[in-house]
Short mmCIF file of C-alpha atoms in Angstrom, two decimals:
data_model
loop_
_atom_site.label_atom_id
_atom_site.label_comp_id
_atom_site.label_asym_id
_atom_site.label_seq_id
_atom_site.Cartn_x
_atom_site.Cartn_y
_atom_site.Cartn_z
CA UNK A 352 0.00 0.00 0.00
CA UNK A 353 1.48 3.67 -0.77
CA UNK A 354 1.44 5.31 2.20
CA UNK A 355 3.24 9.11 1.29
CA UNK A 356 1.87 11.89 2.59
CA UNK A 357 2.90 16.10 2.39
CA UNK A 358 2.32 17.03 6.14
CA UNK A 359 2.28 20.57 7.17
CA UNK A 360 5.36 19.86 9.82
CA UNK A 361 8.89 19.05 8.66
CA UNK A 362 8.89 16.00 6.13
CA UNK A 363 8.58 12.71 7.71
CA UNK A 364 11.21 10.01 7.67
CA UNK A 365 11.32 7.65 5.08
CA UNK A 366 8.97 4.52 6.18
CA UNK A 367 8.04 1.37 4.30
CA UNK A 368 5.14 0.64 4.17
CA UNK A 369 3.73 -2.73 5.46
CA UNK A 370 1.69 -5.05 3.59
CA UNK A 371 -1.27 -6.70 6.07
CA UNK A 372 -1.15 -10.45 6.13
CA UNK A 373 -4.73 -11.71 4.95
CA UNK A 374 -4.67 -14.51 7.59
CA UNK A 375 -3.99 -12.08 10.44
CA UNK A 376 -7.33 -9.44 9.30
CA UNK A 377 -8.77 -12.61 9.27
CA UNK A 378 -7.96 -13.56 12.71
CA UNK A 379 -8.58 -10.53 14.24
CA UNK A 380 -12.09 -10.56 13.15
CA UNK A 381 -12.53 -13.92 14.25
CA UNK A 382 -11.75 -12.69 17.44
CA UNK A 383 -12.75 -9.50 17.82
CA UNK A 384 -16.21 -9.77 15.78
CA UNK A 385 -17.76 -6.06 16.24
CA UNK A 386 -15.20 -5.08 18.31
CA UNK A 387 -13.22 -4.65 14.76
CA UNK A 388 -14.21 -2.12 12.45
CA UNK A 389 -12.61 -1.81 9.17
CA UNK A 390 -15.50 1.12 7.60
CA UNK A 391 -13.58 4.21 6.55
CA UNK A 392 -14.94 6.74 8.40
CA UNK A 393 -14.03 4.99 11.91
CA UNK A 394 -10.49 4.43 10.62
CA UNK A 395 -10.26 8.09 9.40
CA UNK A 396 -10.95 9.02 13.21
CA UNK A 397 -8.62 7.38 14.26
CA UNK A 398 -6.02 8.25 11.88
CA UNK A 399 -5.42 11.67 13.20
CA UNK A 400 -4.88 13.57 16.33
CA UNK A 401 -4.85 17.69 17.04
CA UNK A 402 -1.64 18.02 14.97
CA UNK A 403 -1.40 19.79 11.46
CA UNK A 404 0.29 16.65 9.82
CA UNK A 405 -2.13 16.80 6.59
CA UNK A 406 -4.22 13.62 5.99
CA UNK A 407 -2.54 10.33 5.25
CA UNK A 408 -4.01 6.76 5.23
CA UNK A 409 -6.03 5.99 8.29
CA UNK A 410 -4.83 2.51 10.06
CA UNK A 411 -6.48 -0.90 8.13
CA UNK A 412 -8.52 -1.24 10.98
CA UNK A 413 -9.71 -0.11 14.58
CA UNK A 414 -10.24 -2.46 17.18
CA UNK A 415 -12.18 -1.01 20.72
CA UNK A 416 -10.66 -2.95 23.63
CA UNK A 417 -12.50 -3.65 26.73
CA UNK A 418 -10.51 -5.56 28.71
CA UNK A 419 -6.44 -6.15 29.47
CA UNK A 420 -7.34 -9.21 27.53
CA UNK A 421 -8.41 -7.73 24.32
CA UNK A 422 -5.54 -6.04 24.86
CA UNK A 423 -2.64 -8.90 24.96
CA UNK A 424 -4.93 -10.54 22.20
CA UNK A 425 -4.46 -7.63 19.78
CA UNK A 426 -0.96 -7.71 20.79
CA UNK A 427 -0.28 -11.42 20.24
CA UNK A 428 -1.76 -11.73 16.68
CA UNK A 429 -0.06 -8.13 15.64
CA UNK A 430 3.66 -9.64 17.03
CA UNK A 431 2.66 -12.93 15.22
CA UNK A 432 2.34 -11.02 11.53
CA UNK A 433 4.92 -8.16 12.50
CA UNK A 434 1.84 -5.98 12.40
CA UNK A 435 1.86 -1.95 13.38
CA UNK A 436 0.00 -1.19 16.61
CA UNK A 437 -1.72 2.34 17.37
CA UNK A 438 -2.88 2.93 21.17
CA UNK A 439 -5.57 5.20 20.94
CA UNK A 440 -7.74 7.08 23.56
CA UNK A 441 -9.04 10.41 23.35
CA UNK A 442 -7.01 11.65 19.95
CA UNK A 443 -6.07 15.01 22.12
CA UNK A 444 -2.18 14.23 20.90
CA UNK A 445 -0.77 17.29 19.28
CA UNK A 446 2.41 15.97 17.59
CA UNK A 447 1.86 12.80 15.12
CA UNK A 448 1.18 10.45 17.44
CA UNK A 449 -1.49 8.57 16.24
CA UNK A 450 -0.53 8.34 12.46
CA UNK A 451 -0.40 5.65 10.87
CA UNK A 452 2.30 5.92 8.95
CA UNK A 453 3.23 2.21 8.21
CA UNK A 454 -0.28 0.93 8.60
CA UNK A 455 -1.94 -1.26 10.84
CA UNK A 456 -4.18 -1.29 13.46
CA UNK A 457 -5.22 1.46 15.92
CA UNK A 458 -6.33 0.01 19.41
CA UNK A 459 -8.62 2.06 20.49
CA UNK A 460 -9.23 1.93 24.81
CA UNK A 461 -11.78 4.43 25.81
CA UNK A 462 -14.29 1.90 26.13
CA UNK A 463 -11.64 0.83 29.32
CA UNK A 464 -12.96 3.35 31.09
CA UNK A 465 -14.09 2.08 34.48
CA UNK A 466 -12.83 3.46 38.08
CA UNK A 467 -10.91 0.37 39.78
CA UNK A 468 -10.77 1.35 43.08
CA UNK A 469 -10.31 4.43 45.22
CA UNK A 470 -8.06 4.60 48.49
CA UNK A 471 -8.50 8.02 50.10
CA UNK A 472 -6.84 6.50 53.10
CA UNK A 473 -3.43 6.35 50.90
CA UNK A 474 -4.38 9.33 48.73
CA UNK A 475 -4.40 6.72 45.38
CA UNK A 476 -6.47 5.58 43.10
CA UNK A 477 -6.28 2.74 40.43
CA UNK A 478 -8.22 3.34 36.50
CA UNK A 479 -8.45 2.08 33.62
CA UNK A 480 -6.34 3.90 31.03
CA UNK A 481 -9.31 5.10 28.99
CA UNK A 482 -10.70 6.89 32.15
CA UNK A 483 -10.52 10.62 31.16
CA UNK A 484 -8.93 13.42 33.89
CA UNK A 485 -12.45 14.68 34.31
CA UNK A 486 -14.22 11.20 34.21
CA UNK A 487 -11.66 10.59 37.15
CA UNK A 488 -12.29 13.92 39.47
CA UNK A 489 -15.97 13.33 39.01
CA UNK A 490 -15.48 9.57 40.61
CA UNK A 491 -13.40 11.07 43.43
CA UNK A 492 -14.55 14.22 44.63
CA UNK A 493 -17.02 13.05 46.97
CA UNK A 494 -13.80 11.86 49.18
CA UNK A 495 -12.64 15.83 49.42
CA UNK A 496 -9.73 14.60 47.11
CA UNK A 497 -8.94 15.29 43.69
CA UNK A 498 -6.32 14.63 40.55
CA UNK A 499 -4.53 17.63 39.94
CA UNK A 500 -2.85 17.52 36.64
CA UNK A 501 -4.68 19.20 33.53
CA UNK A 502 -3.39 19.51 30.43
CA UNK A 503 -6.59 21.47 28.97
CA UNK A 504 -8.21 18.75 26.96
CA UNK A 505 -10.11 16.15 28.45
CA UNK A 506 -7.32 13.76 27.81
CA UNK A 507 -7.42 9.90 28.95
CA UNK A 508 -4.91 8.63 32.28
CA UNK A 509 -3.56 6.61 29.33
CA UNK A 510 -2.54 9.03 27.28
CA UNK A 511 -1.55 11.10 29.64
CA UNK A 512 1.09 8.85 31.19
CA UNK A 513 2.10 8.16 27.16
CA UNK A 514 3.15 11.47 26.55
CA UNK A 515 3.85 12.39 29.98
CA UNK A 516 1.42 15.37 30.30
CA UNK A 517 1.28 17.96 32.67
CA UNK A 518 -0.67 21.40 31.90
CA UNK A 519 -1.36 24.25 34.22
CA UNK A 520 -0.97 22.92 37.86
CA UNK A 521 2.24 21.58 37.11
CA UNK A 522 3.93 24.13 39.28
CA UNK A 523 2.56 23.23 42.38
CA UNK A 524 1.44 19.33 41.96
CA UNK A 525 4.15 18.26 39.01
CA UNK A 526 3.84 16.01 36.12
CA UNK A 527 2.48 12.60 35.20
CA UNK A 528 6.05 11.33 35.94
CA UNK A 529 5.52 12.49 39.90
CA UNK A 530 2.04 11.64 40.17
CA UNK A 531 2.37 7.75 38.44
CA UNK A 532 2.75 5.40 40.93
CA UNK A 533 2.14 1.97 39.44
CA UNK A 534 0.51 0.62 35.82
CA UNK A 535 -0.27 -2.03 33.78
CA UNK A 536 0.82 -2.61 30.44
CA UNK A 537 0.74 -5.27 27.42
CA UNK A 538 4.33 -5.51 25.87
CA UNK A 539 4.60 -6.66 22.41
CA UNK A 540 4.30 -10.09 22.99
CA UNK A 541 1.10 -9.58 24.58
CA UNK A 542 2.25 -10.56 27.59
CA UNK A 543 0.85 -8.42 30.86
CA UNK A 544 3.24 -6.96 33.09
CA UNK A 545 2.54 -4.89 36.48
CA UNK A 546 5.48 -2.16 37.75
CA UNK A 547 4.98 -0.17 40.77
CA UNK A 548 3.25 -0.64 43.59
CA UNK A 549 0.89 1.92 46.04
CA UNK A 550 3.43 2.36 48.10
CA UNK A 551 4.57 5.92 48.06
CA UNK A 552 8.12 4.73 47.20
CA UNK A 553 10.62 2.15 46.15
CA UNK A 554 14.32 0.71 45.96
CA UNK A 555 13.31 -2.62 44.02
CA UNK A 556 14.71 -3.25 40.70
CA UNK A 557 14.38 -1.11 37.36
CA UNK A 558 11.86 2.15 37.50
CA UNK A 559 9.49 0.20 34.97
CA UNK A 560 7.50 2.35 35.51
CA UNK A 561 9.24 5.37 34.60
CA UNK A 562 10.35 4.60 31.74
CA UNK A 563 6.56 3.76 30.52
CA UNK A 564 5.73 7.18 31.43
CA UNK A 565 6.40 9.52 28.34
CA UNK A 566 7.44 6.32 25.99
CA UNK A 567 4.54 7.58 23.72
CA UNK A 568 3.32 3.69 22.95
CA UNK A 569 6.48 2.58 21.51
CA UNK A 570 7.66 0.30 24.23
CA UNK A 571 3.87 -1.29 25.84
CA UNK A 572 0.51 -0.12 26.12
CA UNK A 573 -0.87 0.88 29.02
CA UNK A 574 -4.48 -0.50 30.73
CA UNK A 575 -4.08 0.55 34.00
CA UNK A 576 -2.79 3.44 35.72
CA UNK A 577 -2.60 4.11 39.61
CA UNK A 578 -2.27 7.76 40.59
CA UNK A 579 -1.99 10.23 43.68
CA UNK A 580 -4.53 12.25 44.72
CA UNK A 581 -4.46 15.47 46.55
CA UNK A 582 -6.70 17.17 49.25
CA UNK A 583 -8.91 19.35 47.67
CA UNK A 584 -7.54 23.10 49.59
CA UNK A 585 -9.24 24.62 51.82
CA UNK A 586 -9.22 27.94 49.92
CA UNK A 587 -8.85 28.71 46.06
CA UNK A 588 -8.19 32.30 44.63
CA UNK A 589 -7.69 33.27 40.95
CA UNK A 590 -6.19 36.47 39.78
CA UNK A 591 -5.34 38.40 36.02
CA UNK A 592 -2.60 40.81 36.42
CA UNK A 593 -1.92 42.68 33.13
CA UNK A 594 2.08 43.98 32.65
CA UNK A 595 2.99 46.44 30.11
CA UNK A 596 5.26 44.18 28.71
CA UNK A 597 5.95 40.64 28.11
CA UNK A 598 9.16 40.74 30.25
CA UNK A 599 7.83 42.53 33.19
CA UNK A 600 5.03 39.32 33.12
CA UNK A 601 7.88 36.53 33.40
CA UNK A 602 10.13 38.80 35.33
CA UNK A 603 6.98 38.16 37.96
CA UNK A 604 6.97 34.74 37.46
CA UNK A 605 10.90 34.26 37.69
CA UNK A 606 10.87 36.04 41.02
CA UNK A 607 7.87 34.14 42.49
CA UNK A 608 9.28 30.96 41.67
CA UNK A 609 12.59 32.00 43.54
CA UNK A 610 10.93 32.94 46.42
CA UNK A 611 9.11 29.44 47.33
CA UNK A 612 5.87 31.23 46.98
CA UNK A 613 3.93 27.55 46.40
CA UNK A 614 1.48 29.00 43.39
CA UNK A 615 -0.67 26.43 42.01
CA UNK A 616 -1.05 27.69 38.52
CA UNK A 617 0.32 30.57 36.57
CA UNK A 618 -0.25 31.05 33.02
CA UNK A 619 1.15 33.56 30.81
CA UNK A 620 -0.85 34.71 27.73
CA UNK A 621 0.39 37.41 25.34
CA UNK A 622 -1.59 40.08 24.09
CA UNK A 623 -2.41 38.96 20.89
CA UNK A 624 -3.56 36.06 22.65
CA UNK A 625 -5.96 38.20 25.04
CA UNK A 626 -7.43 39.78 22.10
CA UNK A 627 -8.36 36.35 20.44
CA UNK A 628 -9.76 35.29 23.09
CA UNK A 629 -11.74 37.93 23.78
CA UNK A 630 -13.39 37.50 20.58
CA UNK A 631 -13.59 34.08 20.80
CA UNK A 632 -15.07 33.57 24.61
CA UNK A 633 -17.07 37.36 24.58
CA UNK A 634 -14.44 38.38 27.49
CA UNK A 635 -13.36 41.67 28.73
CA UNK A 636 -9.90 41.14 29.52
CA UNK A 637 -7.37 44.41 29.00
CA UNK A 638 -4.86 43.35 25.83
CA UNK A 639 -1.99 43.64 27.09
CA UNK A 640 0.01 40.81 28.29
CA UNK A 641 -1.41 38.70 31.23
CA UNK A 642 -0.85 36.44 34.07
CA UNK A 643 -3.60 34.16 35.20
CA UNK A 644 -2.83 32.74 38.68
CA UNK A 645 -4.49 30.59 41.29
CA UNK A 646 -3.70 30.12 44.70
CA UNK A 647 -4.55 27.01 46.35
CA UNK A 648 -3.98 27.19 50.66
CA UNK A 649 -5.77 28.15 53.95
CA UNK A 650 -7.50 31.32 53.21
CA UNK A 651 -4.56 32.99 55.37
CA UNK A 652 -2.24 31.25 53.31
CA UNK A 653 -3.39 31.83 50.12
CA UNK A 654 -4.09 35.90 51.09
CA UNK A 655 -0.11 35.72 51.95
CA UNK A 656 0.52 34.62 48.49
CA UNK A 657 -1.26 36.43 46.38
CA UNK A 658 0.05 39.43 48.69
CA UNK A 659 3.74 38.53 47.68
CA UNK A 660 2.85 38.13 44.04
CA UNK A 661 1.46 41.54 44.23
CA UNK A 662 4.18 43.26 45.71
CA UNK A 663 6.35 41.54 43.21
CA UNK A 664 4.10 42.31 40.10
CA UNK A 665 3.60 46.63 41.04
CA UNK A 666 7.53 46.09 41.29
CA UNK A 667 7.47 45.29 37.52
CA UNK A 668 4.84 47.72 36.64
CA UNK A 669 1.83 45.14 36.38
CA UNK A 670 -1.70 46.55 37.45
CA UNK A 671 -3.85 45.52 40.44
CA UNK A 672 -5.29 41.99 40.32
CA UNK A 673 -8.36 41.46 39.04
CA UNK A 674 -10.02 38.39 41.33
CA UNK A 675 -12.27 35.89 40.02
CA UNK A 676 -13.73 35.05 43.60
CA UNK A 677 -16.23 32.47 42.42
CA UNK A 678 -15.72 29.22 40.93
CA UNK A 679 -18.13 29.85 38.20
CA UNK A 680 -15.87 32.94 37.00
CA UNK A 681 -12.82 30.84 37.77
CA UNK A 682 -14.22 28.20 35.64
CA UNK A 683 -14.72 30.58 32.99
CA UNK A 684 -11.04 31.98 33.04
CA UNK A 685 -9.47 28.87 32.67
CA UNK A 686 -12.01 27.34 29.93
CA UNK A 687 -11.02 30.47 27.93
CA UNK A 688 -7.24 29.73 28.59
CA UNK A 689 -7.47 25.88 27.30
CA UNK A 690 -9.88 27.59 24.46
CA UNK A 691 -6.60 29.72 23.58
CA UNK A 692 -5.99 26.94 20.37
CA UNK A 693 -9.63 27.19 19.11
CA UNK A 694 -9.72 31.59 19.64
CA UNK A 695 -7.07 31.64 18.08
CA UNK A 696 -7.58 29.06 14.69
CA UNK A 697 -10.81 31.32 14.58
CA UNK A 698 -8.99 34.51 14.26
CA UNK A 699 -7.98 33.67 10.85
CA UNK A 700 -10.76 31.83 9.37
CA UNK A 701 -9.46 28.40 7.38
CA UNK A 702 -5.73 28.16 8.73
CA UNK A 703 -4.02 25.85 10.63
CA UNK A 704 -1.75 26.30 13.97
CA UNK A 705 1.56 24.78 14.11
CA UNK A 706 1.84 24.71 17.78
CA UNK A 707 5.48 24.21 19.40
CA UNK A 708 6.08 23.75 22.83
CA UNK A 709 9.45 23.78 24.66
CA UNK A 710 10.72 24.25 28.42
CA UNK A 711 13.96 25.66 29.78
CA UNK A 712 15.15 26.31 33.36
CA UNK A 713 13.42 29.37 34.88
CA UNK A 714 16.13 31.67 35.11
CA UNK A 715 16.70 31.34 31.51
CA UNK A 716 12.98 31.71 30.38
CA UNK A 717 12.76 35.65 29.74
CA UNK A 718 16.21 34.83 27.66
CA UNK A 719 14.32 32.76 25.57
CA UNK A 720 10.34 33.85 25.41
CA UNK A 721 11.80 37.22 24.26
CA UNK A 722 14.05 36.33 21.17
CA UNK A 723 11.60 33.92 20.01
CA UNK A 724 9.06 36.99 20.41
CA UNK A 725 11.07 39.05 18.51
CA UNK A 726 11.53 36.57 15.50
CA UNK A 727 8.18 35.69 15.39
CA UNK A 728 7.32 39.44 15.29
CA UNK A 729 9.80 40.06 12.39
CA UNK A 730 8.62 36.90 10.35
CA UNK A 731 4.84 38.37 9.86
CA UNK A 732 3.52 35.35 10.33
CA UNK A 733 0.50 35.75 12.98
CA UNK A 734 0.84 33.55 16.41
CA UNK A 735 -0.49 33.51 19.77
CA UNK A 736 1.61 32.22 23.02
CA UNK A 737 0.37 30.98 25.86
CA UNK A 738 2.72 29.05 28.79
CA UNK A 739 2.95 27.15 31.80
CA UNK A 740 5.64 29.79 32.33
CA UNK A 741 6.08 28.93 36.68
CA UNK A 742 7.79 26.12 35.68
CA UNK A 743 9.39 27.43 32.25
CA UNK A 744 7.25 25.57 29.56
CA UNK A 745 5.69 27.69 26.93
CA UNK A 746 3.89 27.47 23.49
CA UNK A 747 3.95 29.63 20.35
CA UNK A 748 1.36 28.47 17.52
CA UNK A 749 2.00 30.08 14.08
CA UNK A 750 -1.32 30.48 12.42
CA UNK A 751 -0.39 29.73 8.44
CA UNK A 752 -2.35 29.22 5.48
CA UNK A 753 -2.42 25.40 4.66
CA UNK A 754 -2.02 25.91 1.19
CA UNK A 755 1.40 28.46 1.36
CA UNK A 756 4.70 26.69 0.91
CA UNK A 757 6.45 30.20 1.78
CA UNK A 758 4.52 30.14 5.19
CA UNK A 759 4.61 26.78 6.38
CA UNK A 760 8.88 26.69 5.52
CA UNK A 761 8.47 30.30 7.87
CA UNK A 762 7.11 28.70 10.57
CA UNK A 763 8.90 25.81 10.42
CA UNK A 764 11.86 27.66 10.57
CA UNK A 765 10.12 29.96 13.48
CA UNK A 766 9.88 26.67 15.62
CA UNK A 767 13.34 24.90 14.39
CA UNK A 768 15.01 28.46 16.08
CA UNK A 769 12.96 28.77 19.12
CA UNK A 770 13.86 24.32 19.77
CA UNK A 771 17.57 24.87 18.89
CA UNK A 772 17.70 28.31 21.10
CA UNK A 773 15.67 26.32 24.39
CA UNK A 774 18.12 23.06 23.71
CA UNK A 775 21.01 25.66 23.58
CA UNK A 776 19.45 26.62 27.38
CA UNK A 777 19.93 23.76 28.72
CA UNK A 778 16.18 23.29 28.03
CA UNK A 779 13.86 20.64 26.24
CA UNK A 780 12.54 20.44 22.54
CA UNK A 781 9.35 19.02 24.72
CA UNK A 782 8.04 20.28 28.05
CA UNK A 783 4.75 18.25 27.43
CA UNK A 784 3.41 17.40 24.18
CA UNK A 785 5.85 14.66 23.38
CA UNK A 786 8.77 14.00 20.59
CA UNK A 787 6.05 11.95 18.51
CA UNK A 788 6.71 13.01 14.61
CA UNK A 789 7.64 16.27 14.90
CA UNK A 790 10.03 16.44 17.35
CA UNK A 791 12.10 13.63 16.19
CA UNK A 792 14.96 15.62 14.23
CA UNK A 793 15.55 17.43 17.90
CA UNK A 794 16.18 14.22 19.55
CA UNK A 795 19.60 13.88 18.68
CA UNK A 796 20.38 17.15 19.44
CA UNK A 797 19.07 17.01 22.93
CA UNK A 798 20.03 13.70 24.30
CA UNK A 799 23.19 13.30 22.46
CA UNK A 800 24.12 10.03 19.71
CA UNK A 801 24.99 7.91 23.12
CA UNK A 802 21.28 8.47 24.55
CA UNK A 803 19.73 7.83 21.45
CA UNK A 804 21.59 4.46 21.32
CA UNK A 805 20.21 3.19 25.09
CA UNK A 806 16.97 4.25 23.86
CA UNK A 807 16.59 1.98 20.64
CA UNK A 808 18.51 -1.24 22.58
CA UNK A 809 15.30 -0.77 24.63
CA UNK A 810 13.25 -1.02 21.98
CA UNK A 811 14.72 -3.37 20.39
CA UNK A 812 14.89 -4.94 23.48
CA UNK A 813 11.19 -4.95 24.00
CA UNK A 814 9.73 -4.68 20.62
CA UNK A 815 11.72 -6.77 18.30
CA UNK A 816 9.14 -6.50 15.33
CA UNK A 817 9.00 -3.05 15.91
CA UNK A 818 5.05 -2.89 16.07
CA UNK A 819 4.40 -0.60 18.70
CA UNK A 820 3.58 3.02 17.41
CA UNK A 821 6.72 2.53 14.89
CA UNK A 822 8.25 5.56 13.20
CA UNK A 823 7.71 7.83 16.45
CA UNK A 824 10.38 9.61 18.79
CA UNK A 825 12.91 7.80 16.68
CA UNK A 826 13.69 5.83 13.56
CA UNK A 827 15.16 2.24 13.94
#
């Protein structure tokens, strides 16, 4: 089958296609029965995620797990026929992941979606991996506890371990990699293997389990997931604090961070960010650029913070906060922040966003938001940035017409600078979103030819067919 395809992002690496064995489509119907769909429009749904790779063959066919059993069964018959595998749960990936770009089969587990059990006593809980983040607060907050991390969309546990997602709270609560404790996943082979345990720490053996966490479903899929859970605080305060300019915004953050002061969530969004959103979510923000901050605490506690922050932000020249005191307006604030993609696709009716998103360390961060500001400025071609700046992770998108070769080599080149100038930090050419398609001519850079090695013995190691999610992170 010719599988080429002209993606928006840099050109992906040359991959054979794979021809699909007869016998094994017939086997996995005989198995599977309705649980295997091979109609076009359910494999063109899952044959693309958020990215804006242009369309390419969908997978040959879907199959909707239910069980860890379906699972290893998949797996079995795909290592049998050295046939591609595709985890698949709520298509929120942003980078390639769930192309199909040697064919195969996507494995779709948000019908896994089932809450396993819940120990408040030990602040865990054990899901499914095609429980979604708010699927899973829902189940919980009845205990006065809740699962912090919140990457905007309404991602699965799955995925989220995957990719090793984080989002907005990460300042305070971390990332999937602090708050995984234990999963279950199907190797190649299909056979079932369990790493962690509840305990809140271990000496025993290999980190299995860290290594899962962020391996983007090239080295086992994932079924089940056990996480922490955090008290819900006694107190929560959000607050916009406009600056006049960009700098004086993560000068605020920089010095917060240094402090200690334990913020929970502090977003930066640039003004022409503000003003698409404003359109977008009929707001009334000021357009200049922002920080959006909540403080989580004893209501003493959180009235020292935001007290601090103050004093730090009139420093700077940023305005009085503006509070959102109920969790109705809060809800609103943050909606429109994880809306930020859609306002600002809408801004310029019919183009797409190539969205980048690196991290550095935070004394380096105003360094490196403000030269990439200043290219992207003298490129002319329109973006919005947003960031999870109190822990130095930020995204541009660069909003180009889908059908201009001159823009799409622009913002290419916009996001190959802004990579190479975070890498040349000391920083990441992924804070969240994951290495995936795009990201995979940064690898080398980053981790270095030796790194790079370790990483496909593993795989080798553990997929020897090279069926699971093949041509992502790196090419074998």
């Amino acid at each position: 089958m010719n599988r080429p395809a002209t993606p928006l992002h840099a050109p992906l690496p040359e991959l054979a296609p794979r021809a699909i064995p007869a016998a094994f489509m017939q086997a996995l119907q005989a198995r599977f029965g309705s649980q295997c769909a091979t109609a076009q429009i359910v494999r063109e749904q899952h044959g693309r995620d958020e990215s804006a790779y242009a369309a390419m063959p969908p997978p040959d066919a879907v199959v909707f797990a239910e069980s860890t059993q379906d699972v290893s069964d998949a797996l079995q018959l795909a290592h049998q026929h050295a046939v591609p595998v595709i985890a698949f749960g709520a298509g929120s990936s942003l980078e390639g992941h769930l192309l199909a770009v040697q064919g195969g089969i996507s494995l779709d587990v948000s019908r896994m979606n089932q809450v396993l059990s819940v120990n408040a006593d030990d602040l865990t809980v054990t899901v499914q991996a095609g429980v979604t983040r708010k699927q899973l607060n829902e189940a919980v907050k009845s205990t006065g506890l809740f699962f912090p991390i919140d990457p905007g969309a309404d991602a699965t546990l799955g995925g989220m371990c995957a990719t090793r997602a984080s989002g907005t709270n990460a300042v305070r609560y971390g990332t999937m990699r602090e708050n995984v404790l234990a999963l279950q996943v199907v190797m190649a082979d299909g056979s079932v293997v369990r790493t962690g345990s509840r305990a809140k720490k271990s000496s025993a053996g290999y980190d299995l389990t860290r290594l899962m966490v962020g391996s983007e479903g090239t080295l086992g899929i994932i079924t089940e997931v056990t996480v922490k859970l955090y008290p819900l605080p006694e107190a929560v305060s959000a607050a916009i604090c406009s600056f006049p300019s960009i700098e004086a915004a993560v000068r605020t953050v920089i010095q917060t961070i240094q402090l200690g002061v334990p913020i929970a969530r502090v977003e930066l969004i640039d003004a022409n960010s503000v003003r698409m959103v404003n359109r977008y979510a009929k707001l009334g923000l000021r357009e200049e650029p922002l920080l959006l901050m909540e403080f989580h605490g004893s209501p003493t506690g959180v009235q020292e913070q935001a007290q601090t922050v103050q004093d730090i932000a009139r420093e700077l020249g940023g305005n009085d906060f503006e509070w959102a005191s109920t969790p109705e307006e809060r809800t609103r604030l943050w909606t429109a922040r994880h809306n930020a993609l859609f306002a600002a696709i809408a801004s310029r009716p019919g183009c797409k966003a190539i969205s980048t998103d690196t991290c550095v360390p935070i004394s380096r961060l105003a360094d490196c938001l403000l030269d990439s500001v200043a290219e992207a400025d003298a490129s002319g071609i329109p973006y919005f940035l947003v960031g999870h700046v109190g822990d130095g992770n930020f995204h541009f998108g660069y909003l180009i017409d889908p059908d201009s070769t001159d823009e799409r080599a622009r913002a290419e080149q916009l996001n190959q600078s802004l990579v190479q100038r975070a890498i040349q930090m000391q920083g990441t050419c992924s804070g969240e979103h994951g290495v995936g398609l795009h990201k995979m001519g940064f690898l080398l850079e980053e981790a270095g030819a030796p790194a790079l090695a370790v990483m496909r013995a593993i795989k080798q190691a553990l997929d020897p067919h090279n069926i699971l999610n093949p041509g992502k992170i790196f090419s074998l």
